[in-house]
Amino acid sequence: MLITFPSHSCWITAEDSSPSLFSTGNTHPTVTMANPFTRVMSGRNTALMLASVGAGALASGYMFTESSSAAAAERRRLYPPSADFPDLRKHNNCMASALTPKMYAHLRDMVTPNNWTLDQCIQTGVDNPGHPFIKTVGMVAGDEESYEVFAELFDPVIKDRHNGYDPRTMKHPTDLDASKLTSGMFDERYVLSSRVRTGRSIRGLSLPPACSRSERREVERVTVNALSGLKGDLAGRYYSLGEMTEREQQQLIDEHFLFDKPVSPLLTSAGMARDWPDARGIWHNNAKNFLIWINEEDHTRIISMEKGGNMKSVFERFCRGLKEVEHLIQERGWEFMWNERLGYILTCPSNLGTGLRAGVHIRLPMLCKDPRFKKILENLRLQKRGTGGVDTAATGDTVDISNLDRLGRSEVRCSVKRQRRAHESTERIDKSTGLGCDKLCPLLVFNLSSALK
Amino acid sequence: MSDKVDDAAKCMSKLTLTVNRRCVDDEYPDLSKHHNHMAKVLTKDMYARLRERVTSSGFTIDNVIQTGVDNPGHPFIMTVGCVAGDEETYEVFKELLDPVIEDRHGGYKPTDKHKTDINSDNLQGGDDLDPAYVLSSRVRTGRSIRGFTLPPHCSRGERRAIEKMSSEALDSLSGDLKGKYYALKDMTEEEQQQLIDDHFLFDKPVSPLLLASGMGRDWPDARGIWHNNNKTFLVWVNEEDHLRVISMQKGGNMKEVFARFCTGLTKIEDLFKQHGHQFMWNEHLGYVLTCPSNLGTGLRAGVHVKLPNMSKNPQFEDVLKRLRLQKRGTGGVDTAAVGGVFDISNADRLGFSEVELVQMVVDGIKLLVDMEKRLEKGQAIDDLIPEQK
């Protein structure tokens, strides 16, 4: 039998059962421990496994036909891993760079306890070759165990994406103590708004690419129940995507809170848009500066934001809110997916660790045009995006600047400090191009005020 | 034998108990805003029964219905909302698919038998549709190769095997069917442009109806187009079905188009048989394809026809219905008509043979053109209105 497991996957054991059930030699079936949220086993690999168990001739009403064990053996003979190895010659993503035929042969027939396979992890990377200039990740996790079962591929991808971070040997520091943040107040003539976001996954439930409807609904229930326990400035309410009124929808659009069904093929190929809009929704506090997305690209996305440049306040609320939510779910027997090697576990390997993107919408009219801008950002470990988010263009001279890193650095370290430096360097650069700051300011004020008209 | 069944039953129930399952209420999809055949039929109880089942290649009820759950549809256009992942799907999930088929195919019962007739000699007329009105004629169908899973479910290895077998079979065609295979991922810029100009090229599906079922995976691996040198016979490999076979030409000689269609199909089938393969077919469902709407003949015979006056006539829709025909824009399904030119084809697929369907198109188009000519002259068409076929 081709289903095997790495030696450290101790969660996979056979239930006690009569020897006749598992008598086919070196078979190790993927029967899981009683996990209350294991969904019904399905998929090609289950069929293969159960068929080989010798269920043989069954009356109707049972799952398998007479021919299934023979069919399974024939399929394995006809399609060795080499027949299924994807053609990645025109691809430019981290998965395509890391996946070798040998690796694929080891991993193809493995499954996680939730029956998630390698092919399912990499489907998005196979379907989306990427761009010569933009290297996407090209794979997703279906559950927490994916990062273990398919470590042979995930580890080099993580290393590639996170600047050499090696999950086998390194540890990720988590630090959500907002008091450690130095400075964090930005000049509001430049910084229009500040925002910190991250994601959290609920341990024991499959991730958006893989989850069944019932698991997704469970994520919604667990999260909404916990959020209803938030008090004070964090008290708020939940809006289910499928049930909100037209007026609520318009309000959320106007506030830029509403998320819609993903259209990016990177996301849809991974299967995270299935059953839309079932069990998706938005929660926000009454003050409208703490927002949670449920079942979009991750189980939860947590966002703290406000107009202006008070990043310290945004981060403080972020940390406080996160801790409260974690405490509330723990009270009910749940926890977030987290481990020492990878930090917080999220769907996309690019979001491991902190999953944190702290950013500002900032006007940098002079700096944006400066040819050194890109290099400056690189050195500060910052990235720019358009004001519509990832893959959008900047409107006017306003850009979205945020930290580049997610894994290997704690939340506090993550460039929140560095954004202040970016802002400072605006003034320095302007001085060095011959325009004194005193001359520049009126120019900027003029720009700003004319832009505001 | 019964001991084995008892043992197996005990094993199964142990396995079932081990895997704690969530209750149906939590798994059953919310279909309250949906308008498709699947949503009309799938009750919670039916879902509860069907989620216990799986085909031997691992296709489940959730796989079958995903496209229908993701695409609620439109009150006026009933999509099917479910697909097959393999030939067995139609058996294992018959509790859902039989009523869907009955609803979609005009009352076709689970006990009904479908007649296959691809002998073009049986077609009466069809070689004289007026080319001043009928701009082009076309017949298409699909075929699936037995023993392989279907596009929503197939692995890369299977898809490649289908491509290999198909291109080898097609390469051995001769005479006016002699042609060449163009793999989507290997074609040159020039070849691509030529195929676009010939209106042969198909691209990765964008319709969410198709993508949600998983048939766009691994694009463009193992997809391709074969056509004969005369550019009148065309085969799509691994698009929405294993094979889509198309015969077409300019003008109104549907008889010739259908003759080539039948000859080509029969030759391809023979070539597959020589290599130990056959098409998926059975007495009840005819040719088995991915979408239940294409069962039976899988045949769409149609023309591009100029009907600027007729199409503005209030009786147009009714006449089409009586003739068992449907209209589309000239870009195919879900497009609008341009310049009064419509794509008119048979509405049925199952329960009528190929010859019968093409006959309906031939007779129907003749009538529509006659009506158009009357309207051009300002004359009435009431005496030409047909009975419901």
CSV table of N, CA and C in Angstrom, one decimal, chain A residues 11-152:
chain,number,residue,atom,x,y,z
A,11,TRP,N,0.1,11.6,15.3
A,11,TRP,CA,-1.3,11.6,15.5
A,11,TRP,C,-2.1,10.6,14.6
A,12,ILE,N,-1.4,9.9,13.8
A,12,ILE,CA,-2.0,8.9,12.9
A,12,ILE,C,-1.8,7.5,13.5
A,13,THR,N,-2.8,6.9,14.0
A,13,THR,CA,-2.7,5.6,14.5
A,13,THR,C,-4.0,4.8,14.1
A,14,ALA,N,-3.9,3.6,14.1
A,14,ALA,CA,-5.1,2.8,13.8
A,14,ALA,C,-5.9,2.6,15.0
A,15,GLU,N,-7.2,2.6,14.8
A,15,GLU,CA,-8.1,2.3,16.0
A,15,GLU,C,-7.9,0.8,16.2
A,16,ASP,N,-8.3,0.4,17.5
A,16,ASP,CA,-8.2,-1.0,17.7
A,16,ASP,C,-9.3,-1.7,16.9
A,17,SER,N,-9.0,-2.7,16.3
A,17,SER,CA,-10.0,-3.4,15.4
A,17,SER,C,-9.5,-4.8,15.2
A,18,SER,N,-10.4,-5.6,14.6
A,18,SER,CA,-10.0,-7.0,14.4
A,18,SER,C,-9.0,-7.0,13.3
A,19,PRO,N,-8.1,-8.0,13.4
A,19,PRO,CA,-7.0,-8.1,12.5
A,19,PRO,C,-7.4,-8.2,11.0
A,20,SER,N,-8.6,-8.7,10.8
A,20,SER,CA,-9.1,-8.9,9.4
A,20,SER,C,-9.3,-7.6,8.7
A,21,LEU,N,-9.5,-6.6,9.4
A,21,LEU,CA,-9.8,-5.3,8.8
A,21,LEU,C,-8.5,-4.8,8.1
A,22,PHE,N,-7.4,-4.9,8.8
A,22,PHE,CA,-6.2,-4.3,8.3
A,22,PHE,C,-5.1,-5.4,8.0
A,23,SER,N,-5.6,-6.4,7.3
A,23,SER,CA,-4.6,-7.5,7.2
A,23,SER,C,-3.8,-7.5,5.9
A,24,THR,N,-3.9,-6.4,5.2
A,24,THR,CA,-3.2,-6.4,3.9
A,24,THR,C,-1.7,-6.0,4.0
A,25,GLY,N,-1.0,-6.8,4.7
A,25,GLY,CA,0.5,-6.6,4.7
A,25,GLY,C,0.9,-5.3,5.3
A,26,ASN,N,1.6,-4.5,4.5
A,26,ASN,CA,2.2,-3.3,5.0
A,26,ASN,C,1.3,-2.1,4.9
A,27,THR,N,0.0,-2.3,5.1
A,27,THR,CA,-0.9,-1.2,5.0
A,27,THR,C,-1.0,-0.4,6.3
A,28,HIS,N,-1.0,0.9,6.2
A,28,HIS,CA,-1.2,1.7,7.3
A,28,HIS,C,-2.4,2.7,7.0
A,29,PRO,N,-3.5,2.3,7.3
A,29,PRO,CA,-4.7,3.1,6.9
A,29,PRO,C,-4.7,4.5,7.6
A,30,THR,N,-5.4,5.4,7.0
A,30,THR,CA,-5.4,6.8,7.6
A,30,THR,C,-6.6,6.9,8.5
A,31,VAL,N,-6.8,6.0,9.4
A,31,VAL,CA,-7.8,6.1,10.4
A,31,VAL,C,-7.4,7.1,11.5
A,32,THR,N,-8.2,8.1,11.7
A,32,THR,CA,-7.7,9.1,12.7
A,32,THR,C,-8.2,8.8,14.1
A,33,MET,N,-7.6,9.4,15.0
A,33,MET,CA,-8.0,9.3,16.4
A,33,MET,C,-9.4,10.0,16.4
A,34,ALA,N,-10.2,9.7,17.5
A,34,ALA,CA,-11.5,10.3,17.5
A,34,ALA,C,-11.3,11.8,17.7
A,35,ASN,N,-11.4,12.5,16.6
A,35,ASN,CA,-11.3,14.0,16.6
A,35,ASN,C,-12.8,14.4,16.3
A,36,PRO,N,-13.4,15.1,17.1
A,36,PRO,CA,-14.8,15.4,16.9
A,36,PRO,C,-15.1,16.1,15.6
A,37,PHE,N,-14.1,16.6,15.0
A,37,PHE,CA,-14.4,17.4,13.8
A,37,PHE,C,-13.9,16.8,12.5
A,38,THR,N,-13.6,15.5,12.6
A,38,THR,CA,-13.1,14.8,11.4
A,38,THR,C,-14.3,14.6,10.5
A,39,ARG,N,-14.2,15.1,9.3
A,39,ARG,CA,-15.3,14.9,8.4
A,39,ARG,C,-15.3,13.6,7.8
A,40,VAL,N,-16.4,13.2,7.1
A,40,VAL,CA,-16.4,11.9,6.5
A,40,VAL,C,-15.3,11.8,5.5
A,41,MET,N,-14.7,10.6,5.5
A,41,MET,CA,-13.5,10.5,4.6
A,41,MET,C,-14.0,10.4,3.2
A,42,SER,N,-13.3,11.0,2.4
A,42,SER,CA,-13.7,11.0,1.0
A,42,SER,C,-12.4,11.1,0.1
A,43,GLY,N,-12.6,11.1,-1.2
A,43,GLY,CA,-11.4,11.3,-2.0
A,43,GLY,C,-10.8,10.1,-2.6
A,44,ARG,N,-10.0,10.3,-3.5
A,44,ARG,CA,-9.4,9.2,-4.2
A,44,ARG,C,-8.6,8.3,-3.3
A,45,ASN,N,-7.8,8.9,-2.4
A,45,ASN,CA,-7.0,8.1,-1.6
A,45,ASN,C,-7.7,7.2,-0.6
A,46,THR,N,-8.8,7.7,-0.1
A,46,THR,CA,-9.6,6.9,0.8
A,46,THR,C,-10.1,5.7,0.1
A,47,ALA,N,-10.6,6.0,-1.1
A,47,ALA,CA,-11.2,4.9,-1.9
A,47,ALA,C,-10.1,3.8,-2.1
A,48,LEU,N,-9.0,4.3,-2.5
A,48,LEU,CA,-7.9,3.3,-2.7
A,48,LEU,C,-7.6,2.5,-1.4
A,49,MET,N,-7.5,3.2,-0.3
A,49,MET,CA,-7.1,2.6,0.9
A,49,MET,C,-8.2,1.6,1.3
A,50,LEU,N,-9.4,2.1,1.4
A,50,LEU,CA,-10.5,1.2,1.8
A,50,LEU,C,-10.7,0.0,0.9
A,51,ALA,N,-10.5,0.3,-0.4
A,51,ALA,CA,-10.7,-0.8,-1.4
A,51,ALA,C,-9.6,-1.9,-1.1
A,52,SER,N,-8.4,-1.5,-0.8
A,52,SER,CA,-7.3,-2.4,-0.7
A,52,SER,C,-7.5,-3.2,0.6
A,53,VAL,N,-8.3,-2.7,1.5
A,53,VAL,CA,-8.6,-3.4,2.8
A,53,VAL,C,-9.4,-4.7,2.5
A,54,GLY,N,-9.9,-4.8,1.3
A,54,GLY,CA,-10.5,-6.0,0.9
A,54,GLY,C,-12.0,-6.1,1.2
A,55,ALA,N,-12.6,-4.9,1.1
A,55,ALA,CA,-14.1,-4.8,1.4
A,55,ALA,C,-14.8,-5.7,0.4
A,56,GLY,N,-14.2,-5.9,-0.8
A,56,GLY,CA,-14.8,-6.9,-1.7
A,56,GLY,C,-16.2,-6.7,-2.1
A,57,ALA,N,-17.0,-7.7,-2.2
A,57,ALA,CA,-18.3,-7.7,-2.7
A,57,ALA,C,-19.3,-7.2,-1.6
A,58,LEU,N,-19.9,-6.1,-1.8
A,58,LEU,CA,-20.8,-5.5,-0.8
A,58,LEU,C,-22.2,-5.3,-1.4
A,59,ALA,N,-23.2,-5.4,-0.6
A,59,ALA,CA,-24.5,-5.1,-1.0
A,59,ALA,C,-24.7,-3.6,-1.3
A,60,SER,N,-25.7,-3.3,-2.0
A,60,SER,CA,-25.9,-1.9,-2.3
A,60,SER,C,-26.2,-1.1,-0.9
A,61,GLY,N,-25.9,0.1,-0.9
A,61,GLY,CA,-26.0,0.8,0.4
A,61,GLY,C,-24.6,1.0,1.0
A,62,TYR,N,-23.7,0.2,0.7
A,62,TYR,CA,-22.3,0.4,1.1
A,62,TYR,C,-21.6,1.1,0.1
A,63,MET,N,-20.4,1.5,0.4
A,63,MET,CA,-19.7,2.4,-0.4
A,63,MET,C,-19.0,1.8,-1.6
A,64,PHE,N,-18.6,0.6,-1.6
A,64,PHE,CA,-17.6,0.2,-2.6
A,64,PHE,C,-18.2,-1.0,-3.5
A,65,THR,N,-17.8,-0.9,-4.7
A,65,THR,CA,-18.2,-2.0,-5.6
A,65,THR,C,-17.2,-3.1,-5.6
A,66,GLU,N,-17.6,-4.2,-6.2
A,66,GLU,CA,-16.8,-5.4,-6.3
A,66,GLU,C,-15.4,-5.1,-6.9
A,67,SER,N,-15.4,-4.3,-7.9
A,67,SER,CA,-14.2,-4.1,-8.7
A,67,SER,C,-13.2,-3.1,-8.0
A,68,SER,N,-13.6,-2.5,-6.9
A,68,SER,CA,-12.8,-1.3,-6.5
A,68,SER,C,-11.4,-1.7,-6.1
A,69,SER,N,-11.2,-2.9,-5.5
A,69,SER,CA,-9.8,-3.2,-5.0
A,69,SER,C,-8.9,-3.5,-6.2
A,70,ALA,N,-9.5,-4.2,-7.2
A,70,ALA,CA,-8.8,-4.4,-8.4
A,70,ALA,C,-8.5,-3.1,-9.2
A,71,ALA,N,-9.5,-2.3,-9.2
A,71,ALA,CA,-9.4,-1.0,-9.9
A,71,ALA,C,-8.3,-0.1,-9.3
A,72,ALA,N,-8.2,-0.2,-7.9
A,72,ALA,CA,-7.2,0.6,-7.2
A,72,ALA,C,-5.8,0.1,-7.6
A,73,ALA,N,-5.6,-1.2,-7.6
A,73,ALA,CA,-4.3,-1.8,-7.9
A,73,ALA,C,-3.9,-1.4,-9.4
A,74,GLU,N,-4.9,-1.5,-10.3
A,74,GLU,CA,-4.7,-1.2,-11.7
A,74,GLU,C,-4.3,0.3,-11.8
A,75,ARG,N,-5.0,1.1,-11.1
A,75,ARG,CA,-4.7,2.6,-11.2
A,75,ARG,C,-3.2,2.9,-10.8
A,76,ARG,N,-2.8,2.2,-9.7
A,76,ARG,CA,-1.5,2.4,-9.2
A,76,ARG,C,-0.4,1.9,-10.3
A,77,ARG,N,-0.8,0.8,-10.9
A,77,ARG,CA,0.2,0.3,-11.9
A,77,ARG,C,0.3,1.2,-13.1
A,78,LEU,N,-0.9,1.7,-13.6
A,78,LEU,CA,-0.9,2.5,-14.8
A,78,LEU,C,-0.4,3.9,-14.6
A,79,TYR,N,-0.5,4.5,-13.4
A,79,TYR,CA,-0.1,5.9,-13.2
A,79,TYR,C,0.9,6.0,-12.0
A,80,PRO,N,2.1,5.7,-12.3
A,80,PRO,CA,3.1,5.9,-11.3
A,80,PRO,C,3.3,7.4,-11.1
A,81,PRO,N,4.0,7.9,-10.0
A,81,PRO,CA,4.1,9.3,-9.8
A,81,PRO,C,4.6,10.1,-11.1
A,82,SER,N,5.5,9.4,-11.8
A,82,SER,CA,6.1,10.1,-13.0
A,82,SER,C,5.0,10.5,-14.0
A,83,ALA,N,3.9,9.7,-14.1
A,83,ALA,CA,2.8,10.0,-15.0
A,83,ALA,C,2.1,11.3,-14.6
A,84,ASP,N,2.1,11.5,-13.3
A,84,ASP,CA,1.3,12.6,-12.7
A,84,ASP,C,2.1,13.9,-12.5
A,85,PHE,N,3.4,13.8,-12.6
A,85,PHE,CA,4.3,15.0,-12.3
A,85,PHE,C,3.9,16.1,-13.1
A,86,PRO,N,3.6,17.3,-12.5
A,86,PRO,CA,3.2,18.5,-13.3
A,86,PRO,C,4.3,19.0,-14.2
A,87,ASP,N,3.9,19.6,-15.3
A,87,ASP,CA,4.8,20.3,-16.2
A,87,ASP,C,5.0,21.7,-15.7
A,88,LEU,N,6.2,22.0,-15.1
A,88,LEU,CA,6.4,23.3,-14.5
A,88,LEU,C,7.5,24.1,-15.2
A,89,ARG,N,7.7,23.7,-16.4
A,89,ARG,CA,8.8,24.4,-17.1
A,89,ARG,C,8.6,25.8,-17.4
A,90,LYS,N,7.4,26.2,-17.5
A,90,LYS,CA,7.1,27.7,-17.7
A,90,LYS,C,6.7,28.4,-16.5
A,91,HIS,N,6.9,27.7,-15.4
A,91,HIS,CA,6.4,28.3,-14.1
A,91,HIS,C,7.5,29.1,-13.3
A,92,ASN,N,7.0,30.1,-12.7
A,92,ASN,CA,7.9,30.9,-11.8
A,92,ASN,C,7.2,31.1,-10.5
A,93,ASN,N,7.2,30.1,-9.6
A,93,ASN,CA,6.7,30.3,-8.3
A,93,ASN,C,7.6,29.4,-7.3
A,94,CYS,N,7.4,29.7,-6.0
A,94,CYS,CA,8.3,29.0,-5.1
A,94,CYS,C,8.1,27.5,-5.1
A,95,MET,N,6.9,27.0,-5.3
A,95,MET,CA,6.6,25.6,-5.4
A,95,MET,C,7.3,25.0,-6.6
A,96,ALA,N,7.2,25.6,-7.7
A,96,ALA,CA,7.8,25.1,-8.9
A,96,ALA,C,9.4,25.1,-8.8
A,97,SER,N,9.9,26.0,-8.1
A,97,SER,CA,11.4,26.0,-7.9
A,97,SER,C,11.8,24.9,-7.0
A,98,ALA,N,10.9,24.5,-6.1
A,98,ALA,CA,11.4,23.5,-5.1
A,98,ALA,C,11.0,22.1,-5.4
A,99,LEU,N,9.9,21.9,-6.2
A,99,LEU,CA,9.4,20.5,-6.4
A,99,LEU,C,10.2,19.7,-7.4
A,100,THR,N,10.8,18.6,-7.0
A,100,THR,CA,11.5,17.7,-7.9
A,100,THR,C,10.6,16.4,-8.1
A,101,PRO,N,10.9,15.7,-9.2
A,101,PRO,CA,10.2,14.4,-9.4
A,101,PRO,C,10.3,13.5,-8.3
A,102,LYS,N,11.5,13.4,-7.7
A,102,LYS,CA,11.8,12.5,-6.6
A,102,LYS,C,10.9,12.9,-5.4
A,103,MET,N,10.8,14.2,-5.1
A,103,MET,CA,10.0,14.6,-4.0
A,103,MET,C,8.6,14.3,-4.2
A,104,TYR,N,8.1,14.5,-5.5
A,104,TYR,CA,6.7,14.3,-5.8
A,104,TYR,C,6.4,12.8,-5.7
A,105,ALA,N,7.4,11.9,-6.1
A,105,ALA,CA,7.2,10.5,-5.9
A,105,ALA,C,7.0,10.1,-4.5
A,106,HIS,N,7.8,10.7,-3.6
A,106,HIS,CA,7.6,10.4,-2.1
A,106,HIS,C,6.3,10.8,-1.6
A,107,LEU,N,5.8,12.0,-2.1
A,107,LEU,CA,4.7,12.7,-1.4
A,107,LEU,C,3.3,12.4,-2.0
A,108,ARG,N,3.4,12.0,-3.3
A,108,ARG,CA,2.1,12.0,-4.0
A,108,ARG,C,1.0,11.1,-3.3
A,109,ASP,N,1.4,10.0,-2.7
A,109,ASP,CA,0.3,9.1,-2.2
A,109,ASP,C,0.1,9.3,-0.7
A,110,MET,N,0.7,10.3,-0.1
A,110,MET,CA,0.5,10.6,1.3
A,110,MET,C,-0.8,11.4,1.5
A,111,VAL,N,-1.3,11.3,2.6
A,111,VAL,CA,-2.5,12.1,3.0
A,111,VAL,C,-2.4,12.6,4.4
A,112,THR,N,-2.9,13.8,4.7
A,112,THR,CA,-3.1,14.2,6.0
A,112,THR,C,-4.3,13.5,6.7
A,113,PRO,N,-4.4,13.7,8.0
A,113,PRO,CA,-5.6,13.0,8.6
A,113,PRO,C,-6.9,13.5,8.1
A,114,ASN,N,-6.9,14.7,7.5
A,114,ASN,CA,-8.2,15.2,6.9
A,114,ASN,C,-8.2,14.8,5.4
A,115,ASN,N,-7.4,13.9,5.0
A,115,ASN,CA,-7.4,13.4,3.6
A,115,ASN,C,-7.0,14.4,2.5
A,116,TRP,N,-6.1,15.3,2.9
A,116,TRP,CA,-5.6,16.3,2.0
A,116,TRP,C,-4.3,15.8,1.4
A,117,THR,N,-4.2,16.0,0.0
A,117,THR,CA,-3.1,15.4,-0.7
A,117,THR,C,-2.1,16.5,-1.2
A,118,LEU,N,-1.0,16.1,-1.6
A,118,LEU,CA,0.0,17.0,-2.2
A,118,LEU,C,-0.6,17.7,-3.5
A,119,ASP,N,-1.2,16.9,-4.3
A,119,ASP,CA,-1.8,17.5,-5.5
A,119,ASP,C,-2.7,18.7,-5.2
A,120,GLN,N,-3.5,18.5,-4.1
A,120,GLN,CA,-4.4,19.6,-3.7
A,120,GLN,C,-3.6,20.8,-3.1
A,121,CYS,N,-2.5,20.6,-2.5
A,121,CYS,CA,-1.6,21.7,-2.0
A,121,CYS,C,-1.1,22.5,-3.1
A,122,ILE,N,-0.6,21.8,-4.2
A,122,ILE,CA,0.1,22.5,-5.3
A,122,ILE,C,-0.8,22.9,-6.4
A,123,GLN,N,-2.1,22.6,-6.4
A,123,GLN,CA,-3.0,22.9,-7.5
A,123,GLN,C,-2.9,24.3,-7.9
A,124,THR,N,-2.9,25.2,-7.0
A,124,THR,CA,-2.9,26.7,-7.3
A,124,THR,C,-1.6,27.1,-8.0
A,125,GLY,N,-0.5,26.4,-7.7
A,125,GLY,CA,0.8,26.8,-8.3
A,125,GLY,C,0.9,26.1,-9.7
A,126,VAL,N,0.3,25.0,-9.9
A,126,VAL,CA,0.3,24.4,-11.2
A,126,VAL,C,-0.6,25.2,-12.2
A,127,ASP,N,-1.8,25.7,-11.6
A,127,ASP,CA,-2.7,26.4,-12.5
A,127,ASP,C,-2.3,27.8,-12.8
A,128,ASN,N,-1.4,28.4,-12.0
A,128,ASN,CA,-1.0,29.8,-12.1
A,128,ASN,C,0.5,29.9,-12.2
A,129,PRO,N,1.0,29.8,-13.5
A,129,PRO,CA,2.5,29.8,-13.7
A,129,PRO,C,3.2,31.0,-13.1
A,130,GLY,N,2.5,32.1,-12.9
A,130,GLY,CA,3.2,33.2,-12.3
A,130,GLY,C,3.8,34.1,-13.4
A,131,HIS,N,4.6,35.0,-13.0
A,131,HIS,CA,5.2,36.0,-13.8
A,131,HIS,C,6.7,36.1,-13.6
A,132,PRO,N,7.4,36.4,-14.7
A,132,PRO,CA,8.9,36.4,-14.5
A,132,PRO,C,9.3,37.4,-13.4
A,133,PHE,N,8.5,38.4,-13.1
A,133,PHE,CA,9.0,39.4,-12.1
A,133,PHE,C,8.4,39.2,-10.8
A,134,ILE,N,7.3,38.5,-10.7
A,134,ILE,CA,6.6,38.4,-9.4
A,134,ILE,C,6.5,36.9,-9.1
A,135,LYS,N,7.3,36.5,-8.1
A,135,LYS,CA,7.3,35.1,-7.7
A,135,LYS,C,6.2,34.9,-6.6
A,136,THR,N,5.2,34.2,-7.0
A,136,THR,CA,4.1,33.8,-6.0
A,136,THR,C,4.6,32.6,-5.3
A,137,VAL,N,3.8,32.2,-4.3
A,137,VAL,CA,4.2,31.0,-3.5
A,137,VAL,C,3.9,29.7,-4.2
A,138,GLY,N,2.7,29.6,-4.7
A,138,GLY,CA,2.3,28.5,-5.6
A,138,GLY,C,1.9,27.2,-4.8
A,139,MET,N,1.6,27.4,-3.5
A,139,MET,CA,1.0,26.2,-2.8
A,139,MET,C,0.3,26.7,-1.5
A,140,VAL,N,-0.6,25.9,-1.1
A,140,VAL,CA,-1.4,26.2,0.2
A,140,VAL,C,-1.4,25.0,1.1
A,141,ALA,N,-1.8,25.2,2.3
A,141,ALA,CA,-2.0,24.1,3.2
A,141,ALA,C,-3.5,23.9,3.3
A,142,GLY,N,-3.9,22.6,3.5
A,142,GLY,CA,-5.3,22.3,3.7
A,142,GLY,C,-5.7,22.2,5.1
A,143,ASP,N,-4.6,22.0,5.9
A,143,ASP,CA,-4.8,21.8,7.4
A,143,ASP,C,-3.5,22.0,8.1
A,144,GLU,N,-3.5,22.0,9.4
A,144,GLU,CA,-2.3,22.2,10.1
A,144,GLU,C,-1.2,21.2,9.8
A,145,GLU,N,-1.7,19.9,9.6
A,145,GLU,CA,-0.8,18.8,9.4
A,145,GLU,C,-0.1,18.8,8.0
A,146,SER,N,-0.7,19.6,7.1
A,146,SER,CA,0.0,19.7,5.8
A,146,SER,C,1.4,20.1,5.9
A,147,TYR,N,1.7,21.1,6.8
A,147,TYR,CA,3.0,21.6,7.0
A,147,TYR,C,4.0,20.5,7.5
A,148,GLU,N,3.4,19.4,8.1
A,148,GLU,CA,4.2,18.3,8.5
A,148,GLU,C,4.3,17.2,7.5
A,149,VAL,N,3.2,16.7,7.1
A,149,VAL,CA,3.1,15.6,6.1
A,149,VAL,C,3.9,16.0,4.8
A,150,PHE,N,3.8,17.2,4.4
A,150,PHE,CA,4.4,17.6,3.1
A,150,PHE,C,5.6,18.5,3.4
A,151,ALA,N,6.2,18.3,4.6
A,151,ALA,CA,7.4,19.2,5.0
A,151,ALA,C,8.5,19.2,3.9
A,152,GLU,N,8.7,18.1,3.3
A,152,GLU,CA,9.8,17.9,2.3
A,152,GLU,C,9.6,19.0,1.2
